[in-house]
Amino acid sequence: MKPYYQSTRKNADPISAKEAVLQGISPDGGLFVWPGLGQEKLNLNKLIQLDYKGIAKEVFTALLSGYTSEELDDCIENAYTGSFESDEITPVKDVDGIYILELFRGPTSAFKDVALTILPWFLSKALNDTGKKALILTATSGDTGKAAMSGFEDVDNTGICVFYPHNKVSAVQYKQMATQSGGNVKVFAVEGNFDDAQSMVKKLFLDEDLKEKLARDDIVLSSANSINIGRLIPQIVYYFDAYRQLVNKGVIQTGEKVSFSVPTGNFGDVLAGYYAMQLGLPVEKFYVASNANNVLTEFLACGTYNRNRPFIQTISPSMDILISSNLERLLYYASNKDTEKVAGW
Ligand SMILES: *Cc1c(COP(=O)(O)O)cnc(C)c1O
């Protein structure tokens, strides 16, 4: 079955992945999901024979409807040739019997590089079909901003605006963003915390006046946050690739289950793992690791999501998040795709 995408909040208007990449977020405020996820599995035995790019091609072919095979090859080559420290892209290292997936070997040293090196290419292919230009709006708690600006720097027909919470990103992150080159990048400090910045960006996406104004210049709004499926789907790849490396190292047998512990903020990374599991990756458990802003720990332990709590500034600002956007996608699947329920929540 060809994957199609719908809002988590309404059972209507199926669109291709390509269209969903362009739109970023559904007009009703929901996130794009594929209702059929999990009905078909990827061939694990085949995947573990491939390299990173090969696995990427399999995952993208299964999920990214609307793109031709050549377009996907092009995106993968542009993103993952020469931009990371080595062709391994995301090496797994043995640290005293604990296996660490090193996601920080990309151009800006943020794990977000894995997805943000390829999203601009997905978007630029989608734009080619429409003759339009895209303005990317992105909220960042620190890492996304630099990785996104770096990924979009001077990519044709795109521009990017990044919003970060004033005085709430690290000194290095501030300098990384403030010194970004490119004629199509802009960065703004916002009074408030990350959640304020993200809420504001979400509001801009739903602003009909702004949309109309931009439409006159053939500009569409899109997002580089992990609410965009073009950000989420590339992250599925490294779960399979990590598994392949463990098999190759002789740590596990093919088919054996593994667990992942995932530092979590906006719930994109760990959700990509959940998607990988739905696509057939043998997983025992995902550990959703929080810092002092442990709204997700509480939710998963007690079933209550209480964002009305003090926002604690920590040394891991990328996890200082109280409104964990991608959780909505998990709720969609966990509620057996009950869009009414999700919209209500
Ligand atoms: C973004 C980020 C996180 C949070 O990842 P999510 O996908 O938003 O859950 C955790 N750690 C670091 C270093 C990050 O950059």
Coordinates of N, CA and C in Angstrom, one line a residue, residues 132-227:
K132 N 7.0 26.8 -6.4 CA 6.9 27.8 -5.3 C 8.2 27.9 -4.5
K133 N 8.2 28.8 -3.6 CA 9.4 28.9 -2.7 C 8.9 28.6 -1.3
A134 N 9.8 28.2 -0.4 CA 9.4 27.9 0.9 C 10.1 28.8 2.0
L135 N 9.3 29.3 2.9 CA 9.9 29.9 4.1 C 9.8 29.0 5.3
I136 N 10.9 28.6 5.8 CA 10.9 27.7 6.9 C 10.9 28.5 8.3
L137 N 10.0 28.1 9.1 CA 9.9 28.7 10.4 C 10.2 27.7 11.4
T138 N 11.2 27.9 12.3 CA 11.6 26.9 13.3 C 11.9 27.5 14.6
A139 N 11.4 26.8 15.6 CA 11.7 27.2 17.0 C 12.8 26.2 17.4
T140 N 13.7 26.7 18.3 CA 14.8 25.9 18.7 C 15.1 26.1 20.2
S141 N 15.4 25.0 20.8 CA 15.9 25.1 22.2 C 17.4 25.2 22.2
G142 N 18.0 25.2 21.0 CA 19.5 25.4 21.0 C 20.1 24.7 19.8
D143 N 19.9 23.4 19.7 CA 20.6 22.6 18.6 C 20.0 22.7 17.2
T144 N 18.7 22.6 17.2 CA 18.0 22.6 15.9 C 18.3 23.8 15.1
G145 N 18.4 25.0 15.7 CA 18.5 26.2 15.0 C 19.8 26.2 14.1
K146 N 20.9 25.9 14.7 CA 22.2 25.9 13.9 C 22.1 24.8 12.9
A147 N 21.7 23.6 13.3 CA 21.7 22.5 12.3 C 20.7 22.8 11.1
A148 N 19.6 23.5 11.4 CA 18.6 23.8 10.4 C 19.2 24.9 9.4
M149 N 19.8 25.9 10.0 CA 20.3 27.0 9.2 C 21.5 26.5 8.3
S150 N 22.3 25.6 8.9 CA 23.4 25.0 8.1 C 22.9 24.2 7.0
G151 N 21.8 23.4 7.3 CA 21.2 22.5 6.2 C 20.6 23.3 5.1
F152 N 20.0 24.5 5.4 CA 19.2 25.2 4.4 C 20.1 26.3 3.8
E153 N 21.3 26.6 4.3 CA 22.1 27.7 3.8 C 22.2 27.7 2.3
D154 N 21.7 28.7 1.7 CA 21.7 28.9 0.3 C 21.2 27.8 -0.6
V155 N 20.2 27.0 0.0 CA 19.5 26.0 -0.8 C 18.4 26.8 -1.6
D156 N 18.4 26.6 -2.9 CA 17.6 27.4 -3.8 C 16.1 27.4 -3.4
N157 N 15.4 28.5 -3.6 CA 14.0 28.6 -3.3 C 13.6 28.4 -1.9
T158 N 14.5 28.5 -1.0 CA 14.2 28.4 0.4 C 14.7 29.6 1.2
G159 N 14.0 29.9 2.3 CA 14.6 30.8 3.3 C 14.2 30.3 4.7
I160 N 15.0 30.6 5.7 CA 14.7 30.1 7.0 C 14.8 31.1 8.1
C161 N 13.8 31.1 9.0 CA 13.8 32.0 10.2 C 13.8 31.1 11.4
V162 N 14.8 31.3 12.3 CA 14.9 30.5 13.5 C 14.6 31.4 14.7
F163 N 13.8 30.9 15.6 CA 13.4 31.6 16.9 C 14.0 30.8 18.1
Y164 N 14.8 31.4 18.9 CA 15.3 30.7 20.1 C 15.0 31.6 21.3
P165 N 14.9 30.9 22.5 CA 14.6 31.6 23.7 C 15.8 32.4 24.2
H166 N 15.6 33.7 24.4 CA 16.7 34.6 24.7 C 17.3 34.2 26.1
N167 N 18.7 34.1 26.1 CA 19.4 33.7 27.3 C 19.2 32.3 27.8
K168 N 18.5 31.5 27.0 CA 18.3 30.1 27.4 C 18.9 29.1 26.5
V169 N 19.8 29.5 25.6 CA 20.6 28.5 24.9 C 22.1 28.7 25.4
S170 N 22.9 27.7 25.1 CA 24.2 27.7 25.6 C 25.1 28.8 24.9
A171 N 26.2 29.2 25.4 CA 27.0 30.2 24.8 C 27.5 29.7 23.4
V172 N 27.8 28.4 23.4 CA 28.3 27.8 22.1 C 27.2 27.9 21.1
Q173 N 26.0 27.4 21.5 CA 24.8 27.4 20.6 C 24.5 28.8 20.1
Y174 N 24.6 29.8 21.0 CA 24.3 31.2 20.6 C 25.3 31.6 19.5
K175 N 26.6 31.3 19.7 CA 27.6 31.7 18.8 C 27.5 31.0 17.5
Q176 N 27.1 29.7 17.5 CA 26.9 29.0 16.3 C 25.8 29.6 15.5
M177 N 24.7 30.0 16.1 CA 23.6 30.6 15.4 C 23.9 32.0 14.9
A178 N 24.5 32.8 15.8 CA 24.8 34.2 15.4 C 25.8 34.4 14.3
T179 N 26.6 33.3 14.1 CA 27.7 33.5 13.0 C 27.3 32.7 11.8
Q180 N 26.1 32.2 11.7 CA 25.7 31.4 10.5 C 25.8 32.3 9.2
S181 N 26.4 31.7 8.2 CA 26.4 32.4 6.9 C 25.2 32.0 6.0
G182 N 25.0 32.7 4.9 CA 23.9 32.3 4.0 C 23.0 33.5 3.8
G183 N 22.6 33.8 2.6 CA 21.8 34.9 2.3 C 20.3 34.7 2.6
N184 N 20.0 33.5 3.0 CA 18.6 33.1 3.2 C 18.3 32.7 4.6
V185 N 19.2 33.1 5.5 CA 18.9 32.7 6.9 C 18.8 33.9 7.8
K186 N 17.9 33.8 8.8 CA 17.7 34.8 9.8 C 17.4 34.2 11.2
V187 N 18.0 34.8 12.2 CA 17.7 34.2 13.6 C 17.2 35.3 14.5
F188 N 16.2 34.9 15.3 CA 15.6 35.8 16.3 C 15.6 35.3 17.7
A189 N 15.9 36.2 18.7 CA 15.7 35.8 20.1 C 14.3 36.2 20.5
V190 N 13.7 35.3 21.3 CA 12.3 35.4 21.8 C 12.3 35.6 23.3
E191 N 11.5 36.5 23.8 CA 11.4 36.6 25.3 C 10.5 35.4 25.7
G192 N 11.1 34.6 26.6 CA 10.3 33.4 27.1 C 11.2 32.2 27.0
N193 N 10.6 31.0 27.1 CA 11.3 29.8 27.0 C 11.0 29.1 25.6
F194 N 11.6 27.9 25.5 CA 11.4 27.2 24.2 C 9.9 27.0 23.9
D195 N 9.1 26.6 24.9 CA 7.7 26.4 24.6 C 7.0 27.6 24.1
D196 N 7.4 28.8 24.6 CA 6.8 30.0 24.1 C 7.2 30.2 22.6
A197 N 8.5 29.9 22.3 CA 8.9 30.1 20.9 C 8.2 29.1 20.0
Q198 N 8.0 27.9 20.5 CA 7.4 26.9 19.7 C 5.9 27.2 19.5
S199 N 5.2 27.7 20.6 CA 3.8 28.0 20.5 C 3.6 29.1 19.5
M200 N 4.5 30.1 19.5 CA 4.5 31.2 18.6 C 4.6 30.8 17.1
V201 N 5.5 29.9 16.9 CA 5.7 29.4 15.5 C 4.5 28.6 15.1
K202 N 3.9 27.8 16.0 CA 2.7 27.1 15.6 C 1.6 28.1 15.3
K203 N 1.5 29.2 16.0 CA 0.5 30.2 15.7 C 0.7 30.8 14.3
L204 N 1.9 31.1 14.0 CA 2.2 31.7 12.7 C 1.8 30.8 11.6
F205 N 1.9 29.5 11.8 CA 1.5 28.5 10.8 C 0.0 28.5 10.5
L206 N -0.7 28.9 11.6 CA -2.2 28.9 11.4 C -2.8 30.3 11.1
D207 N -1.8 31.3 10.9 CA -2.2 32.6 10.6 C -2.6 32.8 9.1
E208 N -3.9 32.9 8.9 CA -4.4 32.9 7.5 C -4.0 34.2 6.7
D209 N -3.9 35.3 7.5 CA -3.5 36.6 6.8 C -2.1 36.5 6.3
L210 N -1.2 35.9 7.2 CA 0.2 35.8 6.8 C 0.3 34.8 5.6
K211 N -0.4 33.8 5.6 CA -0.4 32.8 4.5 C -0.8 33.4 3.2
E212 N -1.8 34.2 3.3 CA -2.3 34.9 2.1 C -1.3 35.9 1.5
K213 N -0.7 36.6 2.4 CA 0.3 37.6 2.0 C 1.5 36.9 1.3
L214 N 1.9 35.8 1.9 CA 3.0 35.1 1.3 C 2.7 34.4 0.0
A215 N 1.4 34.0 -0.1 CA 1.0 33.3 -1.3 C 1.0 34.2 -2.5
R216 N 0.9 35.5 -2.3 CA 0.9 36.4 -3.4 C 2.3 36.4 -4.1
D217 N 3.3 36.0 -3.3 CA 4.7 35.9 -3.8 C 5.1 34.5 -4.1
D218 N 4.1 33.6 -4.1 CA 4.3 32.1 -4.3 C 5.2 31.5 -3.2
I219 N 5.0 32.0 -2.0 CA 5.8 31.5 -0.9 C 4.9 30.6 0.0
V220 N 5.3 29.4 0.3 CA 4.6 28.6 1.3 C 5.4 28.5 2.6
L221 N 4.7 28.4 3.7 CA 5.4 28.2 5.0 C 5.6 26.7 5.2
S222 N 6.8 26.4 5.8 CA 7.1 25.1 6.2 C 7.9 25.1 7.4
S223 N 8.1 23.9 8.0 CA 8.8 23.8 9.3 C 10.0 22.9 9.2
A224 N 11.0 23.2 10.0 CA 12.1 22.2 10.1 C 12.1 21.6 11.4
N225 N 11.1 21.8 12.2 CA 11.0 21.2 13.5 C 10.6 19.7 13.3
S226 N 10.7 18.9 14.4 CA 10.5 17.5 14.2 C 9.0 17.2 14.0
I227 N 8.2 18.2 14.0 CA 6.8 17.9 13.6 C 6.7 17.7 12.1

